[in-house]
XYZ file of C-alpha atoms in Angstrom:
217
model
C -3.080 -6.234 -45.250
C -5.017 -3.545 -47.481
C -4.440 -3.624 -51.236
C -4.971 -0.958 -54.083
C -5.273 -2.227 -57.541
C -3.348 -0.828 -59.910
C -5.620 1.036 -61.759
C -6.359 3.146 -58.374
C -2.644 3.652 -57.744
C -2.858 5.051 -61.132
C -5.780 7.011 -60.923
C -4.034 8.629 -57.494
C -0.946 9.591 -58.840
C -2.780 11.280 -61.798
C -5.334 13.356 -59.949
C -3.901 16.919 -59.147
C -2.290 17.756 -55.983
C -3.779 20.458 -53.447
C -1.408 21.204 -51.510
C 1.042 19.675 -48.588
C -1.704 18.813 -45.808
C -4.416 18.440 -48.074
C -6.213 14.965 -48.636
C -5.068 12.599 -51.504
C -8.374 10.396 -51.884
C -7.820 7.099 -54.470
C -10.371 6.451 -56.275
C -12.529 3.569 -55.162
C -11.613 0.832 -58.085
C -10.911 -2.784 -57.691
C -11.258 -4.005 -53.916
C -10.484 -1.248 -51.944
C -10.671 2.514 -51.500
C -7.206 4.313 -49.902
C -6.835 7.381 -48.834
C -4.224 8.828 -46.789
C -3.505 12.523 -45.577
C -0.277 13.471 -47.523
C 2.101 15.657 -44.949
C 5.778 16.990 -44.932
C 8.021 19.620 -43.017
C 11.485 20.082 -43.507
C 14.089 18.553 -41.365
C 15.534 20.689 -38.717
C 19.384 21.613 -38.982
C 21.211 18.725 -37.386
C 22.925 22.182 -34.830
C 18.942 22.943 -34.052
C 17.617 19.449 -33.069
C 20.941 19.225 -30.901
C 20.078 22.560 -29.354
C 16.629 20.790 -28.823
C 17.428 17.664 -27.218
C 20.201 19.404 -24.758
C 18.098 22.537 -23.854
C 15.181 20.011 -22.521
C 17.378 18.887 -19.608
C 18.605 15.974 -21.464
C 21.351 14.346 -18.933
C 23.229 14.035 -22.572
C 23.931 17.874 -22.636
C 27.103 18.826 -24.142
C 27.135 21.307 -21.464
C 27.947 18.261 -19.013
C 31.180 18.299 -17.149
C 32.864 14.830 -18.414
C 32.258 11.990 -15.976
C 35.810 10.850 -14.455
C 37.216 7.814 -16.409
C 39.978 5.562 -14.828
C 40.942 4.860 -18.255
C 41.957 8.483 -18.778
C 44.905 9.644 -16.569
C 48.806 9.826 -17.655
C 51.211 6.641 -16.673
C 52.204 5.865 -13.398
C 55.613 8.104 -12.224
C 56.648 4.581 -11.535
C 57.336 2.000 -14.197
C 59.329 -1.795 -14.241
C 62.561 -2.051 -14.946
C 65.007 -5.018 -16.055
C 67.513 -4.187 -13.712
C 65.208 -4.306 -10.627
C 65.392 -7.058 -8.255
C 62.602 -9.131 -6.878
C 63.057 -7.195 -3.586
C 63.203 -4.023 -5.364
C 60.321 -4.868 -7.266
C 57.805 -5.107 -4.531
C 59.475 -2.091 -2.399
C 58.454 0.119 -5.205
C 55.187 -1.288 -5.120
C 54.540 -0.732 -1.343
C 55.513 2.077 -0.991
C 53.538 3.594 -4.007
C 50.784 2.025 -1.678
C 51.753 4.213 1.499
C 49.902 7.350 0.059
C 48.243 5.796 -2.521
C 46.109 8.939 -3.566
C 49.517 10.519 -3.888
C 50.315 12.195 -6.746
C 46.880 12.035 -8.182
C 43.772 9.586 -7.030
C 44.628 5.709 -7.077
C 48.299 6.522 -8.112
C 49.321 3.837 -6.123
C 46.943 1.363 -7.529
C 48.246 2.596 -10.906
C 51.434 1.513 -9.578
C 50.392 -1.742 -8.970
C 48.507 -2.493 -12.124
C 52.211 -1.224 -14.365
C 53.934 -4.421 -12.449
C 50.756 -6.704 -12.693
C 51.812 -9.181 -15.033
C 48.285 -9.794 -16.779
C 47.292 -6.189 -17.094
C 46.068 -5.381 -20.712
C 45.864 -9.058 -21.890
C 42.668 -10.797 -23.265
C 44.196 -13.661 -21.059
C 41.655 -13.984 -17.817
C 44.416 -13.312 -14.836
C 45.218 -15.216 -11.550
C 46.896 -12.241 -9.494
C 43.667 -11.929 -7.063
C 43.522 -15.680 -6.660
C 40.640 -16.072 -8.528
C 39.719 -15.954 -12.278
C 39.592 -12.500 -13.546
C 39.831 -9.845 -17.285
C 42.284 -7.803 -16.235
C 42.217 -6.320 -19.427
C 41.170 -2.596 -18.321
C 42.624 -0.840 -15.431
C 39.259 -0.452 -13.629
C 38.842 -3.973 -13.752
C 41.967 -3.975 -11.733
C 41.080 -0.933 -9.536
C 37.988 -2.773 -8.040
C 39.638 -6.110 -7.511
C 42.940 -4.540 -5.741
C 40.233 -2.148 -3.570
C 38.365 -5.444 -2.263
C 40.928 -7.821 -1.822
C 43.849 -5.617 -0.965
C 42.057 -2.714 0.849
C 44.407 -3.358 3.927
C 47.467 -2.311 2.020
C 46.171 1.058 1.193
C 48.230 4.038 3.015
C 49.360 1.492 5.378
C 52.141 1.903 8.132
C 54.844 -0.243 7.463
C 55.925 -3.242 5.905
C 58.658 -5.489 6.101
C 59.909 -8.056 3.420
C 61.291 -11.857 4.423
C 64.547 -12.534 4.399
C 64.744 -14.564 1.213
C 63.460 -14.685 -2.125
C 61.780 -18.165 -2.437
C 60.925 -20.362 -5.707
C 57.719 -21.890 -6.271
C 56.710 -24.863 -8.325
C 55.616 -22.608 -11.051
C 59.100 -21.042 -11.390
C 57.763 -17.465 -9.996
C 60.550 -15.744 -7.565
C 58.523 -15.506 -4.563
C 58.477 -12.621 -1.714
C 57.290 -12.836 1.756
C 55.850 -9.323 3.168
C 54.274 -8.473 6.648
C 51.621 -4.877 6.225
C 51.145 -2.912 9.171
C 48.172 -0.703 8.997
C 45.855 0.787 11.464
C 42.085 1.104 11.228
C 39.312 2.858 13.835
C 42.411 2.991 16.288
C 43.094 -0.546 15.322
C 46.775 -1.594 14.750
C 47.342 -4.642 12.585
C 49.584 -6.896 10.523
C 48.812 -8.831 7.453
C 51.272 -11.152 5.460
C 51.220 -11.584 1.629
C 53.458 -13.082 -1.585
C 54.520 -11.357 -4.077
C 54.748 -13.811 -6.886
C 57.424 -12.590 -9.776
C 57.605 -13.729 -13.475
C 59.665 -12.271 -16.182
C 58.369 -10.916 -18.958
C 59.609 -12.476 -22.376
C 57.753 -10.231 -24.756
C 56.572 -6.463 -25.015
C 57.722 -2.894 -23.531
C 58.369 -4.718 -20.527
C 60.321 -7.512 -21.389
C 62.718 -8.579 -19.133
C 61.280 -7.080 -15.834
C 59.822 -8.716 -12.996
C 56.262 -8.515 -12.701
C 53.910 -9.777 -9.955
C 51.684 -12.522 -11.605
C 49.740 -12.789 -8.175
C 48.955 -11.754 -4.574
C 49.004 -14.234 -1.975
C 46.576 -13.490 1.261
C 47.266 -15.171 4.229
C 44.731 -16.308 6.768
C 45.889 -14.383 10.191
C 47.612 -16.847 12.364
């Protein structure tokens, strides 16, 4: 590194100043001779270097329409409820899923994600059959869209005739999908798998802990 000795710092700051842009030589004294062009220009209004950046073509502009955010849309028009039955609970679901653009994009989806039983928790989620954060809703969206896509604005559906129990203590529903696709008709099964919900807003509704695909027989 380059080093002034003291007495040349000295001898800088004493000699007179001549002018902003003019050259500040030290004095060559001790091991090294400095000198340095002294500059300085005021800082542009925070408003003007704004009006800089965005009037370039910056992408940042505040002129931007805001990109669409899953995050940002009101509650779902339809919510859990204590005093809905496993049945009910997964009738309400489907059928959010007939139209499930309807009212507003991914409604139904919306729908699905109210009665999802791990939605908003820091907990990592089972309800795709896999491992997942199901913390924000478009970390839901994308899951249900892959592994669920044949439920969306299906035809039909059609719930078994009993509510099971399984091992884990979830109420359990059978369902059978109809959907077409490219002039396709088809069925799919899946299980609804209920839990209560001891804490919260929702406490004391059924919600769907997971989604059970079946392999077409």
């Amino acid at each position: 590194p380059v080093v002034a000795s003291a007495a040349s710092v000295v001898a800088a700051r004493a000699a007179p100043q001549r002018g902003v842009g003019a050259a500040a030589a030290i004095p060559a004294g001790g091991r090294v001779a400095v000198a340095r062009r002294l500059s300085w220009r005021p800082f542009a209004p925070l408003a003007a270097r704004h009006q800089q950046r965005t009037s370039s073509g910056c992408r940042c502009s505040s002129t931007d329409p805001p990109k669409w955010n899953p995050q940002n849309v009101p509650d779902s028009e339809i919510r859990p409820s204590p005093a809905l039955s496993a049945a009910e609970v997964v009738i309400l679901q489907l059928k959010a899923l007939e139209n499930v653009h309807s009212p507003r994009l991914n409604h139904g989806i919306q729908v699905m994600y109210e009665f999802c039983h791990g939605a908003g928790s820091m907990e990592r989620s089972r309800y795709f059959g896999y491992s997942k954060d199901l913390y924000h809703f478009d970390h839901f969206l994308g899951g249900f869209q892959n592994e669920f896509g044949d439920m969306l604005d299906h035809t039909g559906f059609e719930l078994g005739a009993e509510v099971m129990q399984s091992e884990l203590g979830e109420q359990m529903v059978d369902v059978v999908v109809s959907n077409a696709k490219a002039g396709k008709i088809f069925e799919k099964r899946y299980t609804f798998c209920l839990v209560r919900r001891s804490f919260g807003t929702k406490k004391g509704c059924l919600m769907t802990s997971r989604i059970i695909k079946h392999e077409v027989e």
